[in-house]
PDB file of C-alpha atoms in Angstrom:
ATOM      1  CA  GLU A   1       0.488  -0.071   0.030  1.00  0.00           C
ATOM      2  CA  ARG A   2       2.848   2.306   1.114  1.00  0.00           C
ATOM      3  CA  SER A   3       4.853   1.141  -1.749  1.00  0.00           C
ATOM      4  CA  LEU A   4       1.774   2.545  -4.565  1.00  0.00           C
ATOM      5  CA  GLU A   5       0.925   5.157  -2.101  1.00  0.00           C
ATOM      6  CA  LEU A   6       5.043   6.331  -2.996  1.00  0.00           C
ATOM      7  CA  VAL A   7       3.610   5.860  -7.222  1.00  0.00           C
ATOM      8  CA  SER A   8       1.175   7.608  -7.138  1.00  0.00           C
ATOM      9  CA  ALA A   9       3.453  11.020  -5.562  1.00  0.00           C
ATOM     10  CA  LEU A  10       6.468  10.680  -7.502  1.00  0.00           C
ATOM     11  CA  SER A  11       3.671  10.140 -10.774  1.00  0.00           C
ATOM     12  CA  GLY A  12       2.102  13.987  -9.324  1.00  0.00           C
ATOM     13  CA  LEU A  13       4.936  15.686  -9.287  1.00  0.00           C
ATOM     14  CA  THR A  14       5.707  14.634 -12.810  1.00  0.00           C
ATOM     15  CA  THR A  15       2.292  15.614 -13.840  1.00  0.00           C
ATOM     16  CA  ILE A  16       2.195  19.215 -12.717  1.00  0.00           C
ATOM     17  CA  GLY A  17       6.222  19.605 -14.620  1.00  0.00           C
ATOM     18  CA  VAL A  18       7.338  20.430 -10.443  1.00  0.00           C
ATOM     19  CA  THR A  19      10.396  17.632 -10.925  1.00  0.00           C
ATOM     20  CA  ASN A  20      10.611  14.570 -13.535  1.00  0.00           C
ATOM     21  CA  MET A  21      10.668  12.169 -11.265  1.00  0.00           C
ATOM     22  CA  ASP A  22      10.924   8.907 -14.918  1.00  0.00           C
ATOM     23  CA  ALA A  23      13.216   7.638 -14.266  1.00  0.00           C
ATOM     24  CA  ALA A  24      12.913   6.683 -10.460  1.00  0.00           C
ATOM     25  CA  LEU A  25       9.405   5.594 -11.746  1.00  0.00           C
ATOM     26  CA  ALA A  26      11.203   2.652 -14.428  1.00  0.00           C
ATOM     27  CA  ARG A  27      13.179   2.031 -11.726  1.00  0.00           C
ATOM     28  CA  ILE A  28      10.350   1.511  -9.506  1.00  0.00           C
ATOM     29  CA  GLY A  29       8.275  -0.487 -12.127  1.00  0.00           C
ATOM     30  CA  ILE A  30      11.297  -2.890 -12.050  1.00  0.00           C
ATOM     31  CA  ARG A  31      10.655  -3.994  -8.896  1.00  0.00           C
ATOM     32  CA  LYS A  32       7.321  -3.827  -8.732  1.00  0.00           C
ATOM     33  CA  GLN A  33       6.754  -7.590 -10.600  1.00  0.00           C
ATOM     34  CA  ALA A  34       9.447  -8.705  -7.733  1.00  0.00           C
ATOM     35  CA  LEU A  35       6.429  -7.527  -4.557  1.00  0.00           C
ATOM     36  CA  ASN A  36       4.650 -10.620  -4.100  1.00  0.00           C
ATOM     37  CA  SER A  37       8.551 -13.338  -4.248  1.00  0.00           C
ATOM     38  CA  GLU A  38       8.231 -14.966  -0.898  1.00  0.00           C
ATOM     39  CA  ASP A  39      12.340 -14.201  -1.039  1.00  0.00           C
ATOM     40  CA  THR A  40      13.536 -12.204   1.407  1.00  0.00           C
ATOM     41  CA  SER A  41      16.938 -11.370  -0.533  1.00  0.00           C
ATOM     42  CA  ILE A  42      14.541  -9.837  -3.110  1.00  0.00           C
ATOM     43  CA  LEU A  43      12.115  -8.052  -1.359  1.00  0.00           C
ATOM     44  CA  ALA A  44      15.077  -6.694   0.350  1.00  0.00           C
ATOM     45  CA  LEU A  45      15.831  -5.432  -2.484  1.00  0.00           C
ATOM     46  CA  VAL A  46      12.354  -3.838  -3.538  1.00  0.00           C
ATOM     47  CA  GLU A  47      12.593  -2.392  -0.165  1.00  0.00           C
ATOM     48  CA  LEU A  48      16.304  -0.649  -0.322  1.00  0.00           C
ATOM     49  CA  THR A  49      15.024   0.902  -4.137  1.00  0.00           C
ATOM     50  CA  TYR A  50      11.704   2.068  -2.903  1.00  0.00           C
ATOM     51  CA  SER A  51      13.065   3.717  -0.422  1.00  0.00           C
ATOM     52  CA  ALA A  52      16.184   5.362  -2.093  1.00  0.00           C
ATOM     53  CA  THR A  53      14.016   6.374  -5.046  1.00  0.00           C
ATOM     54  CA  LEU A  54      12.185   8.709  -1.926  1.00  0.00           C
ATOM     55  CA  VAL A  55      15.166   9.664  -0.824  1.00  0.00           C
ATOM     56  CA  GLU A  56      16.572  10.660  -4.009  1.00  0.00           C
ATOM     57  CA  ALA A  57      12.736  12.183  -4.636  1.00  0.00           C
ATOM     58  CA  ALA A  58      13.109  14.281  -1.349  1.00  0.00           C
ATOM     59  CA  GLN A  59      16.836  15.795  -1.939  1.00  0.00           C
ATOM     60  CA  THR A  60      15.616  17.092  -5.824  1.00  0.00           C
ATOM     61  CA  LEU A  61      12.325  18.580  -3.976  1.00  0.00           C
ATOM     62  CA  ARG A  62      14.674  20.738  -2.110  1.00  0.00           C
ATOM     63  CA  LEU A  63      18.004  21.008  -3.365  1.00  0.00           C
ATOM     64  CA  GLY A  64      16.649  20.520  -7.039  1.00  0.00           C
ATOM     65  CA  GLN A  65      20.528  18.561  -8.809  1.00  0.00           C
ATOM     66  CA  MET A  66      22.679  20.421  -6.520  1.00  0.00           C
ATOM     67  CA  HIS A  67      23.967  17.338  -4.927  1.00  0.00           C
ATOM     68  CA  LEU A  68      24.991  15.413  -8.397  1.00  0.00           C
ATOM     69  CA  TYR A  69      27.965  18.363  -7.116  1.00  0.00           C
ATOM     70  CA  ARG A  70      28.315  16.621  -3.689  1.00  0.00           C
ATOM     71  CA  ASP A  71      32.791  17.014  -3.516  1.00  0.00           C
ATOM     72  CA  LYS A  72      32.203  20.395  -5.139  1.00  0.00           C
ATOM     73  CA  LEU A  73      30.593  22.243  -1.827  1.00  0.00           C
ATOM     74  CA  HIS A  74      30.928  24.236   1.032  1.00  0.00           C
ATOM     75  CA  PRO A  75      29.993  22.720   4.295  1.00  0.00           C
ATOM     76  CA  ARG A  76      27.208  25.122   5.470  1.00  0.00           C
ATOM     77  CA  THR A  77      25.496  23.498   2.156  1.00  0.00           C
ATOM     78  CA  LEU A  78      25.595  20.134   2.880  1.00  0.00           C
ATOM     79  CA  GLN A  79      24.528  21.513   6.426  1.00  0.00           C
ATOM     80  CA  ARG A  80      20.894  21.754   4.162  1.00  0.00           C
ATOM     81  CA  PHE A  81      20.932  17.968   2.683  1.00  0.00           C
ATOM     82  CA  ILE A  82      17.634  15.799   3.316  1.00  0.00           C
ATOM     83  CA  HIS A  83      19.326  12.848   5.218  1.00  0.00           C
ATOM     84  CA  GLY A  84      17.902   9.720   4.434  1.00  0.00           C
ATOM     85  CA  GLU A  85      17.446   8.224   7.736  1.00  0.00           C
ATOM     86  CA  ARG A  86      14.604  11.105   8.771  1.00  0.00           C
ATOM     87  CA  VAL A  87      13.168  11.412   5.646  1.00  0.00           C
ATOM     88  CA  LEU A  88      12.250   7.540   6.173  1.00  0.00           C
ATOM     89  CA  SER A  89      11.541   7.790   9.473  1.00  0.00           C
ATOM     90  CA  LEU A  90       8.643  10.529   9.223  1.00  0.00           C
ATOM     91  CA  VAL A  91       7.090   8.137   6.087  1.00  0.00           C
ATOM     92  CA  ALA A  92       7.122   5.480   9.068  1.00  0.00           C
ATOM     93  CA  THR A  93       4.822   6.896  11.262  1.00  0.00           C
ATOM     94  CA  GLY A  94       2.455   6.285   7.839  1.00  0.00           C
ATOM     95  CA  GLU A  95       1.648  10.528   7.543  1.00  0.00           C
ATOM     96  CA  PRO A  96       0.394  10.557   4.137  1.00  0.00           C
ATOM     97  CA  ILE A  97       3.410  10.842   1.453  1.00  0.00           C
ATOM     98  CA  THR A  98       2.760  13.330  -0.360  1.00  0.00           C
ATOM     99  CA  GLN A  99       2.725  15.467   2.758  1.00  0.00           C
ATOM    100  CA  VAL A 100       6.156  15.419   3.788  1.00  0.00           C
ATOM    101  CA  LEU A 101       7.519  15.231   0.593  1.00  0.00           C
ATOM    102  CA  THR A 102       5.184  18.701   0.076  1.00  0.00           C
ATOM    103  CA  ARG A 103       6.720  19.469   2.893  1.00  0.00           C
ATOM    104  CA  LEU A 104      10.683  19.276   1.896  1.00  0.00           C
ATOM    105  CA  GLU A 105      10.409  21.875  -0.884  1.00  0.00           C
ATOM    106  CA  PRO A 106      11.775  25.864  -0.871  1.00  0.00           C
ATOM    107  CA  GLN A 107       8.708  27.816   0.673  1.00  0.00           C
ATOM    108  CA  SER A 108       9.081  31.342   0.333  1.00  0.00           C
ATOM    109  CA  ASP A 109       6.172  32.911  -1.598  1.00  0.00           C
ATOM    110  CA  ASP A 110       8.469  33.215  -4.592  1.00  0.00           C
ATOM    111  CA  TYR A 111       9.194  29.104  -4.752  1.00  0.00           C
ATOM    112  CA  LEU A 112       4.913  29.271  -4.316  1.00  0.00           C
ATOM    113  CA  ALA A 113       4.050  31.345  -6.938  1.00  0.00           C
ATOM    114  CA  ILE A 114       6.533  30.381 -10.245  1.00  0.00           C
ATOM    115  CA  ARG A 115       5.131  26.362  -8.646  1.00  0.00           C
ATOM    116  CA  GLN A 116       1.508  27.843  -8.990  1.00  0.00           C
ATOM    117  CA  LYS A 117       2.317  28.956 -12.661  1.00  0.00           C
ATOM    118  CA  LEU A 118       4.041  26.239 -14.151  1.00  0.00           C
ATOM    119  CA  ILE A 119       1.234  23.768 -12.383  1.00  0.00           C
ATOM    120  CA  GLN A 120      -0.985  25.994 -14.514  1.00  0.00           C
ATOM    121  CA  TYR A 121       0.752  26.386 -17.364  1.00  0.00           C
ATOM    122  CA  VAL A 122       1.374  22.424 -17.944  1.00  0.00           C
ATOM    123  CA  LEU A 123      -2.364  21.772 -17.393  1.00  0.00           C
ATOM    124  CA  VAL A 124      -3.258  24.492 -20.690  1.00  0.00           C
ATOM    125  CA  GLU A 125      -0.765  22.819 -22.663  1.00  0.00           C
ATOM    126  CA  LYS A 126      -2.304  19.513 -21.765  1.00  0.00           C
ATOM    127  CA  LYS A 127      -5.295  20.948 -22.876  1.00  0.00           C
ATOM    128  CA  GLY A 128      -2.973  22.162 -26.453  1.00  0.00           C
ATOM    129  CA  GLY A 129      -1.122  25.656 -25.680  1.00  0.00           C
ATOM    130  CA  TRP A 130      -2.712  29.052 -25.745  1.00  0.00           C
ATOM    131  CA  PRO A 131      -3.044  30.770 -29.635  1.00  0.00           C
ATOM    132  CA  ALA A 132      -0.675  33.029 -31.239  1.00  0.00           C
ATOM    133  CA  ILE A 133      -2.286  36.440 -31.936  1.00  0.00           C
ATOM    134  CA  SER A 134      -1.295  37.467 -35.121  1.00  0.00           C
ATOM    135  CA  ALA A 135       1.695  39.650 -36.803  1.00  0.00           C
ATOM    136  CA  GLY A 136       0.108  43.394 -36.859  1.00  0.00           C
ATOM    137  CA  PRO A 137       0.587  47.133 -36.062  1.00  0.00           C
ATOM    138  CA  ASP A 138       0.276  47.787 -32.388  1.00  0.00           C
ATOM    139  CA  LEU A 139      -2.926  48.679 -30.776  1.00  0.00           C
ATOM    140  CA  LYS A 140      -4.412  50.957 -27.564  1.00  0.00           C
ATOM    141  CA  GLN A 141      -7.468  51.285 -26.111  1.00  0.00           C
ATOM    142  CA  GLY A 142     -10.490  52.103 -28.385  1.00  0.00           C
ATOM    143  CA  ASP A 143      -8.995  50.192 -31.510  1.00  0.00           C
ATOM    144  CA  SER A 144     -11.299  47.475 -32.703  1.00  0.00           C
ATOM    145  CA  GLY A 145     -10.337  43.891 -34.371  1.00  0.00           C
ATOM    146  CA  PRO A 146      -9.435  40.189 -34.626  1.00  0.00           C
ATOM    147  CA  ARG A 147      -6.321  40.544 -33.344  1.00  0.00           C
ATOM    148  CA  VAL A 148      -8.275  42.438 -30.124  1.00  0.00           C
ATOM    149  CA  ALA A 149     -10.453  39.617 -29.631  1.00  0.00           C
ATOM    150  CA  GLU A 150      -7.147  37.274 -30.244  1.00  0.00           C
ATOM    151  CA  THR A 151      -5.174  39.251 -27.586  1.00  0.00           C
ATOM    152  CA  ARG A 152      -8.719  38.480 -24.526  1.00  0.00           C
ATOM    153  CA  GLN A 153      -9.020  34.837 -25.791  1.00  0.00           C
ATOM    154  CA  ARG A 154      -4.738  34.821 -25.013  1.00  0.00           C
ATOM    155  CA  LEU A 155      -4.526  36.291 -21.491  1.00  0.00           C
ATOM    156  CA  GLN A 156      -7.740  34.739 -20.089  1.00  0.00           C
ATOM    157  CA  THR A 157      -6.013  31.300 -21.321  1.00  0.00           C
ATOM    158  CA  THR A 158      -3.628  31.946 -18.951  1.00  0.00           C
ATOM    159  CA  GLY A 159      -5.714  34.044 -16.308  1.00  0.00           C
ATOM    160  CA  TYR A 160      -5.182  37.251 -16.905  1.00  0.00           C
ATOM    161  CA  LEU A 161      -8.733  37.932 -17.497  1.00  0.00           C
ATOM    162  CA  PRO A 162     -11.553  36.090 -16.339  1.00  0.00           C
ATOM    163  CA  PRO A 163     -13.352  33.367 -18.816  1.00  0.00           C
ATOM    164  CA  SER A 164     -16.612  35.420 -17.736  1.00  0.00           C
ATOM    165  CA  GLU A 165     -15.031  38.808 -19.973  1.00  0.00           C
ATOM    166  CA  THR A 166     -16.265  39.222 -23.049  1.00  0.00           C
ATOM    167  CA  ARG A 167     -14.921  37.858 -25.722  1.00  0.00           C
ATOM    168  CA  SER A 168     -15.530  41.842 -27.550  1.00  0.00           C
ATOM    169  CA  ASP A 169     -12.777  42.744 -30.106  1.00  0.00           C
ATOM    170  CA  THR A 170     -13.207  45.946 -29.527  1.00  0.00           C
ATOM    171  CA  PHE A 171      -9.846  47.329 -26.273  1.00  0.00           C
ATOM    172  CA  ASP A 172     -11.492  48.245 -23.061  1.00  0.00           C
ATOM    173  CA  GLU A 173      -9.704  49.307 -19.515  1.00  0.00           C
ATOM    174  CA  PRO A 174      -9.950  45.451 -18.766  1.00  0.00           C
ATOM    175  CA  LEU A 175      -8.409  44.474 -22.097  1.00  0.00           C
ATOM    176  CA  ALA A 176      -5.289  47.027 -21.587  1.00  0.00           C
ATOM    177  CA  SER A 177      -5.385  46.172 -16.977  1.00  0.00           C
ATOM    178  CA  ALA A 178      -4.701  42.572 -17.561  1.00  0.00           C
ATOM    179  CA  LEU A 179      -1.787  43.597 -20.271  1.00  0.00           C
ATOM    180  CA  ARG A 180      -0.432  45.972 -17.673  1.00  0.00           C
ATOM    181  CA  VAL A 181       0.207  43.292 -15.022  1.00  0.00           C
ATOM    182  CA  PHE A 182       1.413  40.818 -18.179  1.00  0.00           C
ATOM    183  CA  GLN A 183       3.922  43.686 -19.555  1.00  0.00           C
ATOM    184  CA  ARG A 184       5.031  43.969 -15.444  1.00  0.00           C
ATOM    185  CA  GLN A 185       5.473  40.551 -14.430  1.00  0.00           C
ATOM    186  CA  HIS A 186       6.926  39.867 -17.980  1.00  0.00           C
ATOM    187  CA  ALA A 187       9.355  43.202 -17.168  1.00  0.00           C
ATOM    188  CA  LEU A 188       8.167  44.772 -20.723  1.00  0.00           C
ATOM    189  CA  PRO A 189       6.983  48.727 -20.087  1.00  0.00           C
ATOM    190  CA  ALA A 190       2.984  48.318 -18.283  1.00  0.00           C
ATOM    191  CA  THR A 191       2.166  50.572 -20.896  1.00  0.00           C
ATOM    192  CA  GLY A 192      -1.386  48.315 -21.665  1.00  0.00           C
ATOM    193  CA  ASN A 193      -0.821  48.526 -25.387  1.00  0.00           C
ATOM    194  CA  LEU A 194       0.088  45.488 -27.990  1.00  0.00           C
ATOM    195  CA  ASP A 195       3.413  46.509 -28.555  1.00  0.00           C
ATOM    196  CA  ARG A 196       5.536  44.557 -30.785  1.00  0.00           C
ATOM    197  CA  ARG A 197       7.286  43.375 -27.378  1.00  0.00           C
ATOM    198  CA  THR A 198       4.657  42.496 -25.100  1.00  0.00           C
ATOM    199  CA  LEU A 199       2.861  40.473 -28.792  1.00  0.00           C
ATOM    200  CA  LEU A 200       6.395  38.756 -28.588  1.00  0.00           C
ATOM    201  CA  SER A 201       6.474  38.054 -25.583  1.00  0.00           C
ATOM    202  CA  LEU A 202       2.871  36.705 -25.045  1.00  0.00           C
ATOM    203  CA  ASN A 203       3.137  34.311 -28.377  1.00  0.00           C
ATOM    204  CA  VAL A 204       6.425  32.626 -26.770  1.00  0.00           C
ATOM    205  CA  PRO A 205       5.164  28.575 -27.123  1.00  0.00           C
ATOM    206  CA  VAL A 206       4.172  27.065 -23.683  1.00  0.00           C
ATOM    207  CA  ARG A 207       6.187  24.116 -24.254  1.00  0.00           C
ATOM    208  CA  ASP A 208       9.564  27.470 -23.392  1.00  0.00           C
ATOM    209  CA  ARG A 209       7.848  28.906 -20.990  1.00  0.00           C
ATOM    210  CA  ILE A 210       7.385  25.949 -18.809  1.00  0.00           C
ATOM    211  CA  ALA A 211      10.995  25.912 -19.531  1.00  0.00           C
ATOM    212  CA  GLN A 212      11.652  28.609 -18.553  1.00  0.00           C
ATOM    213  CA  LEU A 213       9.648  28.352 -15.582  1.00  0.00           C
ATOM    214  CA  THR A 214      11.357  24.749 -14.356  1.00  0.00           C
ATOM    215  CA  ALA A 215      15.106  26.532 -14.793  1.00  0.00           C
ATOM    216  CA  ASN A 216      13.464  29.201 -12.414  1.00  0.00           C
ATOM    217  CA  LEU A 217      12.912  26.390  -9.821  1.00  0.00           C
ATOM    218  CA  GLU A 218      15.637  24.853  -9.998  1.00  0.00           C
ATOM    219  CA  ARG A 219      17.574  28.136  -8.889  1.00  0.00           C
ATOM    220  CA  TRP A 220      15.675  28.689  -6.355  1.00  0.00           C
ATOM    221  CA  ARG A 221      15.955  24.629  -5.199  1.00  0.00           C
ATOM    222  CA  TRP A 222      19.989  26.279  -5.268  1.00  0.00           C
ATOM    223  CA  PHE A 223      19.564  29.559  -3.324  1.00  0.00           C
TER     224      PHE A 223
END
């Protein structure tokens, strides 16, 4: 039962893009067929595989891939490592594995905000990504046309505008306000207009945005 719970927890982390545990899940998959064995040495090997995988997942969530460079790290950094016996003792208490792993992640507001945005973008990708906005001249309040409607739909897809917002092709204040939020979050001048730089940023494919957010999570773990 705990084995299935661990597989579910690791699969969940992979599904939402927080970290990739495919290799670990593959190792577990090879061992799962031995769970019904009566050979104690085989069962011990299965137990070691599950335990090692759990500790690996905990380290990756806390410090990303920093543990690969352990020999080059400062002693103070080594003190921040997740110690295997501690992780295993937490799981031994019966606490849900998902809760144990979640608590081991960095808890800073910035990290959690990036994590939430990553989850959102992964879900958007699963639904086919976001629509591209056609090339054309800059747009501002009062303008109208199909490119305004495309901009509105793009911002709705990622939550800058509520789904209930009208699909109007007129550039109104709610659309300008949503663009200003997007621009501030992407280090662009917050004009509220759809200029060339904003258009290019909006049209970055969702897969590229996911890669950027994943790299940012990795940096936060190193910090």
